[in-house]
CSV table of C-alpha atoms and ligand atoms in Angstrom, one decimal:
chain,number,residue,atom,x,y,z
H,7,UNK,CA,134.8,109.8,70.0
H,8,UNK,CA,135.4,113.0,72.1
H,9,UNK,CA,135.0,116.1,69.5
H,10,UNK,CA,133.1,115.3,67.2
H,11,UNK,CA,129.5,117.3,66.3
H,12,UNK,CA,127.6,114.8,67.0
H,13,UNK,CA,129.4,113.9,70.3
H,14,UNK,CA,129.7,117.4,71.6
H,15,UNK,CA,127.2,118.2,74.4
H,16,UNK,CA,124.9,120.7,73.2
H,17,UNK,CA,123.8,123.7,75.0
H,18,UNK,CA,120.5,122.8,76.2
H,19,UNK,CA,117.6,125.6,77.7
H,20,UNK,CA,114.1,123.9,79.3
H,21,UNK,CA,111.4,125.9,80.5
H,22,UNK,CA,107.9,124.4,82.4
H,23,UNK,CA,109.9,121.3,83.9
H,24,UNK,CA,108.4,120.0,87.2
H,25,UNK,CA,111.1,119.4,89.3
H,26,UNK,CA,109.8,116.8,91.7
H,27,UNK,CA,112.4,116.2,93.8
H,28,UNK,CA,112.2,119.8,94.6
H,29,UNK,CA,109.2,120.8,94.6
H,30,UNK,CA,105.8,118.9,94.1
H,31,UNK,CA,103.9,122.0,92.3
H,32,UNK,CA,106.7,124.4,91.5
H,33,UNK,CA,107.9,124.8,87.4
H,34,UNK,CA,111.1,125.2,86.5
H,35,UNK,CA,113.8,126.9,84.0
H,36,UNK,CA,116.9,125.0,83.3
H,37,UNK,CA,120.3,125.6,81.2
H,38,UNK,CA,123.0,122.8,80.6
H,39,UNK,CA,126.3,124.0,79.0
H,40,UNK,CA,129.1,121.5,78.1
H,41,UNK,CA,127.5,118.3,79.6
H,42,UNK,CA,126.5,120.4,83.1
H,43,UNK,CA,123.7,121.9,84.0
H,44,UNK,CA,124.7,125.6,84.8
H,45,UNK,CA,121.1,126.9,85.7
H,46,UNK,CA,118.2,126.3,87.7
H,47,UNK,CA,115.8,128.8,88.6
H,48,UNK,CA,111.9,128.5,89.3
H,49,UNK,CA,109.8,129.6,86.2
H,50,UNK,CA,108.4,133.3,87.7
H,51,UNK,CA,112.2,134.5,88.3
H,52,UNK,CA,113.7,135.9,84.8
H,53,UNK,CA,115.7,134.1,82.9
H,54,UNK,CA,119.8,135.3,82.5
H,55,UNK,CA,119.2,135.4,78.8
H,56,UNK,CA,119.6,138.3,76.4
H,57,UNK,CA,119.8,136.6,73.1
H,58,UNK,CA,115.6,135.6,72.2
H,59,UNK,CA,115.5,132.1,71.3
H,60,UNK,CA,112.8,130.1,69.2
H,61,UNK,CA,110.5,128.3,71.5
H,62,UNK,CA,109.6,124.7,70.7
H,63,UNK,CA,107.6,121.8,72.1
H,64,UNK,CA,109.8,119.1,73.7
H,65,UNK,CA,107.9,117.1,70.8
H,66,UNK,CA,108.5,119.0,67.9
H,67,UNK,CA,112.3,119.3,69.2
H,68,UNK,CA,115.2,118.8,67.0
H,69,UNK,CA,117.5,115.9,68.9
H,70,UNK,CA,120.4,115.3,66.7
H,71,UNK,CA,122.4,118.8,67.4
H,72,UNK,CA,122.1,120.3,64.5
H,73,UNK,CA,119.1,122.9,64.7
H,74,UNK,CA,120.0,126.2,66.1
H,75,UNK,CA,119.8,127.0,69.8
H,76,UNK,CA,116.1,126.6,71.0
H,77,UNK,CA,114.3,127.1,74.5
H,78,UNK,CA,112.1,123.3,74.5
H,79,UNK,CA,109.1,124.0,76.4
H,80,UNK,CA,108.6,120.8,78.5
H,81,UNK,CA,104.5,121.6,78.9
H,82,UNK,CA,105.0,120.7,82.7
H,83,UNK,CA,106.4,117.7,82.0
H,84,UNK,CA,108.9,115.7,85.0
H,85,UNK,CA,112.9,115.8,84.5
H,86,UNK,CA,114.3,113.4,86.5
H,87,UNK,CA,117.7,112.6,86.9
H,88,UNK,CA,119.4,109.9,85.0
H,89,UNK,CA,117.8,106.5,86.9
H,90,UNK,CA,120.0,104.4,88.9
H,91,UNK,CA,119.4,100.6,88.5
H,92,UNK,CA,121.8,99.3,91.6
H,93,UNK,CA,121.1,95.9,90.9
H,94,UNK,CA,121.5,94.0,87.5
H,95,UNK,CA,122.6,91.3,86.3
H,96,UNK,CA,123.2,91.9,82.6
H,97,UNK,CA,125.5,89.1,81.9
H,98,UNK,CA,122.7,86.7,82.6
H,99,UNK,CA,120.1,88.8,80.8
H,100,UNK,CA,117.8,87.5,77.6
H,101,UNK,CA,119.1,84.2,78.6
H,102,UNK,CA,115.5,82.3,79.3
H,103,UNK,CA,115.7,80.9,75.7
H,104,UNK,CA,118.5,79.4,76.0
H,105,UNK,CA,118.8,78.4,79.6
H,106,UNK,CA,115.0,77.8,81.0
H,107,UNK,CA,113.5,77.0,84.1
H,108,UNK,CA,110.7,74.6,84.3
H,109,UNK,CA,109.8,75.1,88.3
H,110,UNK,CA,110.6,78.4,88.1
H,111,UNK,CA,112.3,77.9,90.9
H,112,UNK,CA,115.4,80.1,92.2
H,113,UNK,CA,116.4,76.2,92.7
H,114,UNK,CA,116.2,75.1,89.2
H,115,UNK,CA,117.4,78.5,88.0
H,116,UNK,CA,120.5,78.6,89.6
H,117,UNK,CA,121.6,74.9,88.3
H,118,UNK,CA,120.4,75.3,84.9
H,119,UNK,CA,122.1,78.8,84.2
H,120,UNK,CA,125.6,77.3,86.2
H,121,UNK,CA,125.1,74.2,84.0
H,122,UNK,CA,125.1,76.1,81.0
H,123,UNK,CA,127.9,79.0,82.0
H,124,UNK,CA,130.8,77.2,80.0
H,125,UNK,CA,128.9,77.5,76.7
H,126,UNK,CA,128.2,80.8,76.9
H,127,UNK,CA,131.2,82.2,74.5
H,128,UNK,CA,132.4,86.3,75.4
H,129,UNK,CA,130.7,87.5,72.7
H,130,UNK,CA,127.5,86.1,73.4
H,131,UNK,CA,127.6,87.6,76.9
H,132,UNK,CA,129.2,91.0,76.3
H,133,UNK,CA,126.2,91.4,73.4
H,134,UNK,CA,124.0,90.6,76.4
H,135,UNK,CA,125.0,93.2,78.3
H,136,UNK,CA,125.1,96.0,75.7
H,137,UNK,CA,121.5,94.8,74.8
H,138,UNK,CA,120.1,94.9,78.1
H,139,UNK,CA,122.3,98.6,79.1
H,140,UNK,CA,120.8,100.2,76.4
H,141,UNK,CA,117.6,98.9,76.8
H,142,UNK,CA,117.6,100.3,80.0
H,143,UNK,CA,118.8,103.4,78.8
H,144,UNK,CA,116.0,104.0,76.4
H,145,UNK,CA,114.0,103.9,80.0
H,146,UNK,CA,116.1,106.5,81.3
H,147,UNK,CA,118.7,104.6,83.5
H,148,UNK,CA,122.0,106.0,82.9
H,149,UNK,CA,123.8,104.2,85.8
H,150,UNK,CA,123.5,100.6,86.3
H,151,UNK,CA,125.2,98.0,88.8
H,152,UNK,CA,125.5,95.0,87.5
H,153,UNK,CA,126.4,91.8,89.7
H,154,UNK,CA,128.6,89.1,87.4
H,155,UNK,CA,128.2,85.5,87.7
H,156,UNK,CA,131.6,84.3,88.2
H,157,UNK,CA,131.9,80.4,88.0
H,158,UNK,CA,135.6,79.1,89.0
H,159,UNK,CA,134.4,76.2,89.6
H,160,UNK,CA,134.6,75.8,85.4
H,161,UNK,CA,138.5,76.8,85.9
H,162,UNK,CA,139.6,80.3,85.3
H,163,UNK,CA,138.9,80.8,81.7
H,164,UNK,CA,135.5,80.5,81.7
H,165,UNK,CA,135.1,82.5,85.3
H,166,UNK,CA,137.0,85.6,83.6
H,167,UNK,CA,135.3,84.8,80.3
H,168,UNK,CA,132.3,86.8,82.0
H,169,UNK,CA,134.6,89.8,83.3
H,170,UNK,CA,136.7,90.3,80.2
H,171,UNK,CA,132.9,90.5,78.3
H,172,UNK,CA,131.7,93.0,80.7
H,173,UNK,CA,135.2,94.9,80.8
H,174,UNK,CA,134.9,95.2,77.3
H,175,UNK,CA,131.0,96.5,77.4
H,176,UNK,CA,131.5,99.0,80.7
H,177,UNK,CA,134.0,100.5,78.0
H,178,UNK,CA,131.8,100.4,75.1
H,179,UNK,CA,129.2,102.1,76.6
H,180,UNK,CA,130.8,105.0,77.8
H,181,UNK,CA,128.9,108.1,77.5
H,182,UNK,CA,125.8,106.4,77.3
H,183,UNK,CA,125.2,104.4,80.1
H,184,UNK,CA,127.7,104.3,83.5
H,185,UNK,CA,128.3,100.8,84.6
H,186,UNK,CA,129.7,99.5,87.9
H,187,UNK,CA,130.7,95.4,88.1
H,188,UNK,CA,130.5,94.0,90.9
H,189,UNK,CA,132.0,89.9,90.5
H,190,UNK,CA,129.8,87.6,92.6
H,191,UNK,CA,132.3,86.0,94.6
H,192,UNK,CA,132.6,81.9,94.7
H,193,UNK,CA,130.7,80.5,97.7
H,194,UNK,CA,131.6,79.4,100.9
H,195,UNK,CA,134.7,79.9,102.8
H,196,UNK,CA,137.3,80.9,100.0
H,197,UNK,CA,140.6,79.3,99.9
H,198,UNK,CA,143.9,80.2,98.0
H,199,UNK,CA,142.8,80.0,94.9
H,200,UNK,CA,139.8,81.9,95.2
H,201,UNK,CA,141.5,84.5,96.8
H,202,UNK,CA,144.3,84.6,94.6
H,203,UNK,CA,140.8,85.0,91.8
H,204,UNK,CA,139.3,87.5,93.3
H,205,UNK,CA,142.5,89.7,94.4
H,206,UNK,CA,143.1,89.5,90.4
H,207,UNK,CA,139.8,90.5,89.6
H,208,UNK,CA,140.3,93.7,91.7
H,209,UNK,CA,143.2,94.7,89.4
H,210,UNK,CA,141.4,93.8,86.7
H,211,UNK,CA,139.4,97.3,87.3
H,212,UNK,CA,136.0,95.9,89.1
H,213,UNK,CA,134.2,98.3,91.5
H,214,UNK,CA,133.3,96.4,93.8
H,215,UNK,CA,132.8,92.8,95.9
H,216,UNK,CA,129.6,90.7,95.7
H,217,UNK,CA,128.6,87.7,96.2
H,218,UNK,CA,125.6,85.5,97.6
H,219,UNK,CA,127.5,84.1,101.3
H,220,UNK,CA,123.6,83.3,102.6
H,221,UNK,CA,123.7,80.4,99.5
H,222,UNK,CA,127.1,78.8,101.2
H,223,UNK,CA,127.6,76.8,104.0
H,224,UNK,CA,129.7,79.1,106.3
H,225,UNK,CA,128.3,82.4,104.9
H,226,UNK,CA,130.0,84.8,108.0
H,227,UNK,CA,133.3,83.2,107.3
H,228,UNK,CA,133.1,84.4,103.7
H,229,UNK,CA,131.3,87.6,104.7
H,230,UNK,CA,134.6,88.1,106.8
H,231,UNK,CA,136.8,87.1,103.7
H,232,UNK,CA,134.8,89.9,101.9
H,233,UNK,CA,135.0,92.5,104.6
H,234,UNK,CA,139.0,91.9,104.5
H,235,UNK,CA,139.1,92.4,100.5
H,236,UNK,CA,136.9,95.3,100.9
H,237,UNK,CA,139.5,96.7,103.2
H,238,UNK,CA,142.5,95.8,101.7
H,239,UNK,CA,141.6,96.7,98.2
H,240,UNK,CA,139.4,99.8,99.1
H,241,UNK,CA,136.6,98.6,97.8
H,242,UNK,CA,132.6,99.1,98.6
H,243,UNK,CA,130.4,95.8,99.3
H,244,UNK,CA,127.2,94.6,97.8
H,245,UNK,CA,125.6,91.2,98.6
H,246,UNK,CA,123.1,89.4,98.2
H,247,UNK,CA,121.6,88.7,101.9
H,248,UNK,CA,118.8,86.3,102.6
H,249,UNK,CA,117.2,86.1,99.8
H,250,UNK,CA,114.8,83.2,101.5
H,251,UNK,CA,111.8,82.7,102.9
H,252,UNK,CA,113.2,81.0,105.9
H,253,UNK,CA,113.4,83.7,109.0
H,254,UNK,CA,116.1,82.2,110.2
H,255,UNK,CA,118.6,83.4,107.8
H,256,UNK,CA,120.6,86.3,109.0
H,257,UNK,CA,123.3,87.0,107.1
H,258,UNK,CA,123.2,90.8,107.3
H,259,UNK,CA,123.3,90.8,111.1
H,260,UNK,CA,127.1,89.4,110.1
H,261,UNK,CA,127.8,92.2,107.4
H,262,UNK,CA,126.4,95.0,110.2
H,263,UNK,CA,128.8,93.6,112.6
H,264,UNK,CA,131.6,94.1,110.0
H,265,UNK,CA,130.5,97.3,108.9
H,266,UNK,CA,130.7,99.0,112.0
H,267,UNK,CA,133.9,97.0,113.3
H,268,UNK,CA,136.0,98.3,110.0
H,269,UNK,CA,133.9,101.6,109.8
H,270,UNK,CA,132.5,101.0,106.4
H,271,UNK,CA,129.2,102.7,106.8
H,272,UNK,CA,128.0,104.4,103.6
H,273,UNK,CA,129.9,101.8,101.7
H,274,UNK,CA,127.7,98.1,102.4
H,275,UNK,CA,124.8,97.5,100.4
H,276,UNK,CA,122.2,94.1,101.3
H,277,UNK,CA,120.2,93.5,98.4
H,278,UNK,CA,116.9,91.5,98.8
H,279,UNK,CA,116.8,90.8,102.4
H,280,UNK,CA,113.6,88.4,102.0
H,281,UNK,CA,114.3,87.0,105.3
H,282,UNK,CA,113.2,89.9,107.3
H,283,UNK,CA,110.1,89.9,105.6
H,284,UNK,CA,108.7,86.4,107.0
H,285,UNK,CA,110.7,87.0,110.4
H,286,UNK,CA,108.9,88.1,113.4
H,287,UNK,CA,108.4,92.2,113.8
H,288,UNK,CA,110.1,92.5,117.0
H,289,UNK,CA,113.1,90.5,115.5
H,290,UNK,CA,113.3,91.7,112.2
H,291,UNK,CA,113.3,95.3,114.0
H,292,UNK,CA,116.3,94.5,115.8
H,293,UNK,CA,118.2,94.0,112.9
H,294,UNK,CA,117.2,96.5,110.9
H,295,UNK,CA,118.5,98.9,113.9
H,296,UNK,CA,121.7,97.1,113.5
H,297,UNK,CA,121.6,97.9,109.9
H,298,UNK,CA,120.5,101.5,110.5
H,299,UNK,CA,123.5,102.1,112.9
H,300,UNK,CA,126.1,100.5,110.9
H,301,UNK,CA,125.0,102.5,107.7
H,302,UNK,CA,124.1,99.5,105.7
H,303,UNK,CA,122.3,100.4,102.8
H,304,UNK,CA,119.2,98.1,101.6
H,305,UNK,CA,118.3,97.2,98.5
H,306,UNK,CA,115.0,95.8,97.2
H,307,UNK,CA,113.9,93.4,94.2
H,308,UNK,CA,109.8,93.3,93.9
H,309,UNK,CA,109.9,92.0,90.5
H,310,UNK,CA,112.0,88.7,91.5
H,311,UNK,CA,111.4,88.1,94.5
H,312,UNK,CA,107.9,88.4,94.2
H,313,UNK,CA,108.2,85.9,91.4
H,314,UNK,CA,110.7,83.4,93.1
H,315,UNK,CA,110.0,83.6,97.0
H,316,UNK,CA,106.9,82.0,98.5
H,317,UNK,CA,106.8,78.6,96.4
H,318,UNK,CA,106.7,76.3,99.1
H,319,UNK,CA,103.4,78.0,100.3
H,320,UNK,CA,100.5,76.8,100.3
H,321,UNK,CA,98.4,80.0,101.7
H,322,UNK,CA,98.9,82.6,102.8
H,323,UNK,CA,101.6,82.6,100.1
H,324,UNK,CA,104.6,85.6,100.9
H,325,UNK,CA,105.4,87.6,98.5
H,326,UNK,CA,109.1,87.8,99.6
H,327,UNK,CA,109.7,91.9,99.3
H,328,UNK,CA,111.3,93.2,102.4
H,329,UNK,CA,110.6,95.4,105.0
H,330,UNK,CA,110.4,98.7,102.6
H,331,UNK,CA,108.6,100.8,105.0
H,332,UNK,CA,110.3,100.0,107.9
H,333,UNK,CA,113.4,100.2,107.0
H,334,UNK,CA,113.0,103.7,105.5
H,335,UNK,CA,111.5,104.5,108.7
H,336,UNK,CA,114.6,103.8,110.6
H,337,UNK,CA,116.7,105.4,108.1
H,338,UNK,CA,118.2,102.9,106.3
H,339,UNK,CA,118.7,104.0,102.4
H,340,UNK,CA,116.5,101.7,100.4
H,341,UNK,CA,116.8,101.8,96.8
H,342,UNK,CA,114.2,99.7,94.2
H,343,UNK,CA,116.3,97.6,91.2
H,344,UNK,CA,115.4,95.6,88.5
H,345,UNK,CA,117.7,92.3,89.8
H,346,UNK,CA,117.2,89.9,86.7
H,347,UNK,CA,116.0,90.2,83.6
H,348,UNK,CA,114.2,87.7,80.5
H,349,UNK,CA,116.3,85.0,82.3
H,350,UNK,CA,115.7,81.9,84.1
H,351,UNK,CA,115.6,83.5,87.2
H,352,UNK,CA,112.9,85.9,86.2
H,353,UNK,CA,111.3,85.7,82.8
H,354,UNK,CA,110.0,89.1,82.9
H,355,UNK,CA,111.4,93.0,83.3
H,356,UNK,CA,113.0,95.7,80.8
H,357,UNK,CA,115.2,97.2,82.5
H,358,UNK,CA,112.4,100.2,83.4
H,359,UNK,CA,112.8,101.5,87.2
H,360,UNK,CA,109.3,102.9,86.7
H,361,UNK,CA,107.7,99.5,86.2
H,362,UNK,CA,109.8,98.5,89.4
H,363,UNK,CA,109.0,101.5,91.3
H,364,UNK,CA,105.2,100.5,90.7
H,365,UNK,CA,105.7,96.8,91.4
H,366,UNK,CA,107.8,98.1,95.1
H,367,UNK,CA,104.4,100.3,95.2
H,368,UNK,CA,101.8,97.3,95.2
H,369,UNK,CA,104.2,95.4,97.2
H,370,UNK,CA,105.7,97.4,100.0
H,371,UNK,CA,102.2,99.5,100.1
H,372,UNK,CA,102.8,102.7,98.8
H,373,UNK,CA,100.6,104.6,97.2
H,374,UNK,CA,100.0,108.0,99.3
H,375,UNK,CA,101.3,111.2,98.1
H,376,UNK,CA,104.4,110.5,100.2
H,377,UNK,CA,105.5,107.9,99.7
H,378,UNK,CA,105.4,108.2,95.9
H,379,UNK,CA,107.9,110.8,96.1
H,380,UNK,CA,109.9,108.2,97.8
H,381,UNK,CA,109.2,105.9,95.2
H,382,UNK,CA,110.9,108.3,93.0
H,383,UNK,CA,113.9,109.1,95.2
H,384,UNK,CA,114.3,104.9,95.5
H,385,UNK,CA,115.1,104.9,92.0
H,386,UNK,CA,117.4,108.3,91.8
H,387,UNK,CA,119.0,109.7,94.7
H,388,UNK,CA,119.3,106.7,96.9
H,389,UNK,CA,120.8,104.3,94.7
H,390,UNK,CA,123.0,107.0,93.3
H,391,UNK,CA,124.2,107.8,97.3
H,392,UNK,CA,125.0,104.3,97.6
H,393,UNK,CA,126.4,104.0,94.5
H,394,UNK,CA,128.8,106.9,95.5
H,395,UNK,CA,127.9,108.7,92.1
H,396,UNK,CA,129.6,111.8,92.0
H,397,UNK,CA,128.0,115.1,90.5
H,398,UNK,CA,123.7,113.2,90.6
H,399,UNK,CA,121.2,115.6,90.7
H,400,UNK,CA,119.5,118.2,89.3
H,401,UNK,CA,121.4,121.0,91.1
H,402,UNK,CA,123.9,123.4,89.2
H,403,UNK,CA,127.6,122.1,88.4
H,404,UNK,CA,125.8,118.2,88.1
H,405,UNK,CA,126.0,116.4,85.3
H,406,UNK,CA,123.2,117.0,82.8
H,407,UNK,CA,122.0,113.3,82.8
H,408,UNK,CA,118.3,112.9,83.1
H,409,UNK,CA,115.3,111.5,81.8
H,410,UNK,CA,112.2,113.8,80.8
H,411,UNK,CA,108.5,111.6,81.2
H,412,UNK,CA,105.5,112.3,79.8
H,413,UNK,CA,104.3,112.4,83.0
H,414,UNK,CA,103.4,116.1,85.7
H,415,UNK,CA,103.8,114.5,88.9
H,416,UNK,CA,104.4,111.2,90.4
H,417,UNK,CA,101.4,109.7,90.4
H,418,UNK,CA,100.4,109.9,87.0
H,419,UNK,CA,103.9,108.8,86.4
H,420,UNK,CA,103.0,105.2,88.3
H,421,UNK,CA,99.8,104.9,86.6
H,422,UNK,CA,100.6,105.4,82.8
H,423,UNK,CA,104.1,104.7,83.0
H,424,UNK,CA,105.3,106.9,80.5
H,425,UNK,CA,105.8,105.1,77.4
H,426,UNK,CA,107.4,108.1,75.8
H,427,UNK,CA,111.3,108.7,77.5
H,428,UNK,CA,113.3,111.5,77.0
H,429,UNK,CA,116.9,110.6,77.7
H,430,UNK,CA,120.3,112.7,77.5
H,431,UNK,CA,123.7,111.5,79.2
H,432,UNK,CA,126.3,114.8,79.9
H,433,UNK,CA,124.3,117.2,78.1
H,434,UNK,CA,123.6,115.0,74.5
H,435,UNK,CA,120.6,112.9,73.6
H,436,UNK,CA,121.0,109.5,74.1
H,437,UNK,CA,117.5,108.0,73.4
H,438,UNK,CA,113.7,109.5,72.3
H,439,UNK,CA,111.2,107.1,72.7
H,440,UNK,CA,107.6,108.7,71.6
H,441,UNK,CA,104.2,106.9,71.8
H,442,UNK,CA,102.5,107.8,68.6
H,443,UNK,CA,98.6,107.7,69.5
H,444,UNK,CA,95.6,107.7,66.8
H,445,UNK,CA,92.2,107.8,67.2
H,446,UNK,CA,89.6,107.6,64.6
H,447,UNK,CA,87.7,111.3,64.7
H,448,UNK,CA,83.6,110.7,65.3
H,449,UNK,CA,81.5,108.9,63.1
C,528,LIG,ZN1,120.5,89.6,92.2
């Protein structure tokens, strides 16, 4: 559907945008041509325009691409770029109906939902996928990562039942939302027919190699088996690492090994990392120096692990988020994801990185002026570095993908939350979510 009016990218002119990955106070005047933005100046410099344009709110704008050219006044409103949810799982997504979880358990929710993987039919799962993308898109997350349950211990059809579904979706939703798959590889040490599996899954077209080794018995064999797909195939690597409250799981000190024996900084991702949190400082620093070195990226999961980690506690209970602060502080990129969604694993979330940023806020105590703006770079350009997106930003020749919140600076971005979401992919609309507020005038 390339060509068509309502497809084409329209020629798009902003002025009073806060910018706040530039500038905390600054206001802004943008142009996006063809899908790019092509100018970016700060509001006192004059504009390159000759032609006077009509003037409109951002609210009383025209979003379908018909109305003439217009200069939409964003009022001081933020323009972020497109969010970047690094970790999904939109296969599994909306499932909680169907699938439960008494305990509530990570337990009980990883046998019920593996119990119940054969019945799943493609259909039902690619719809699940679709439904949760856009959602998320109607937040303003235009890439996502999504990790993909893959179950050969069902026999072949049903494992690739799951990829051919989300194959099929990445495809569909093209132009709207950007999606990378990474297949979470079958635990434990990986014989023939696994590796047969998951060198056909690579030429199926998948991004990238997960997995969950810490949840097998001889996790730094398979974290070696991973490593040597990753190479062969060319590849980046994003696992699940310790998610557990027990300190002594160290998987990642494994994948930092590997990383810096093949050279693959910039290119490993650990998500959740629990572990480090209920380690010892002195210990948990020494890894994440390892980690820092080896240019493993971090990723972490409030609204899960929060929910799932600390059961067998009975006071003080953990709450299972890692080491935000201090892994920021020794450099390691840390981005904040949603992880899972309405499902038996976690039976809340939408798909907002907002919500999630405030959740990594109350958990990983940040709430100064600082590290606010890092909340907002945790859900932008970090996950979009380690996601190897090319063209992010807000800078001239990027893609025009970006998310405009009815928010002027971060902090009242945390605390409202912005139920109104502005959101165009390559220059188009995508999705206008306005809150529609009435109040009864004075007695
Ligand atoms: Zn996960």
């Amino acid at each position: 559907m390339v060509g068509t009016k309502e497809d084409a990218p329209m020629e798009l002119h902003f002025i009073n945008a806060a910018l706040p990955l530039k500038s905390p106070t600054k206001r802004y005047e943008l142009k996006a041509s063809k899908g790019v933005w092509t100018y970016i100046g700060e509001q006192a410099e004059a504009a390159a325009e000759p032609a006077p344009k009509r003037t409109v709110k951002l609210t009383e704008a025209d979003f379908t691409g018909g109305a003439e050219p217009v200069v939409i006044d964003l009022e001081g409103r933020m323009l972020l770029p497109g969010f970047a949810d690094m970790h999904m799982h939109l296969d599994k997504a909306h499932s909680i109906a169907k699938v439960g979880n008494r305990s509530g358990t990570l337990l009980e929710a990883i046998q019920n939902y593996g119990g119940m993987a054969p019945q799943f039919t493609k259909a039902e799962i690619k719809e699940r996928i679709k439904t949760t993308a856009l959602a998320a898109l109607s937040h303003g997350t235009t890439y996502i990562r999504t990790h993909l349950d893959f179950h050969l211990a069902y026999g072949k059809e049903i494992a690739f039942r799951t990829m051919e579904a989300a194959l099929e979706a990445r495809e569909e939703l093209k132009g709207k939302v950007q999606v990378q798959l990474f297949p979470m590889l079958p635990r434990g040490q990986m014989g023939d027919q696994e590796l047969a599996a998951a060198a056909e899954l690579m030429k199926l077209g998948m991004d990238g190699l997960g997995g969950a080794p810490h949840l097998g018995e001889t996790p730094e064999r398979q974290i070696a088996q991973v490593f040597e797909l990753a190479g062969r195939y060319g590849k980046p690597i994003d696992l699940h690492a310790d998610e557990s409250d027990d300190p002594a799981r160290r998987t990642v000190v494994t994948m930092a090994k590997l990383t810096a024996e093949y050279g693959f900084g910039g290119k490993v991702t650990a998500g959740h990392l629990c572990s480090l949190a209920a380690m010892p400082p002195g210990e948990a620093a020494e890894i994440i120096g390892m980690m820092a070195e080896a240019g493993v990226g971090a990723v972490t999961l409030p609204a899960a692990n929060m929910y799932l980690q600390g059961r067998d506690d009975t006071g003080p209970f953990r709450r299972g988020v890692t080491r935000v602060k201090e892994l920021l502080a020794a450099g390691v990129p840390v981005a904040a994801a949603s992880d899972n969604i309405q499902d038996p694993f976690h039976p809340f979330g939408r798909g907002d990185l907002v919500q999630i940023g405030l959740l990594t806020a109350y958990a990983a105590h940040m709430g100064a002026a600082d590290d606010m703006h890092t909340l907002l770079r945790m859900i932008t350009e970090i996950p979009a570095a380690l996601m190897g997106l090319a063209q992010y930003g807000t800078e001239e020749g990027a893609k025009a993908n970006f998310v405009i919140v009815d928010a002027q600076h971060a902090a009242q971005l945390f605390i409202q939350e912005s139920p109104s979401r502005w959101v165009a992919v390559h220059g188009r609309w995508v999705s206008v979510s306005a809150l529609h507020r009435w109040n009864a005038p004075e007695a």
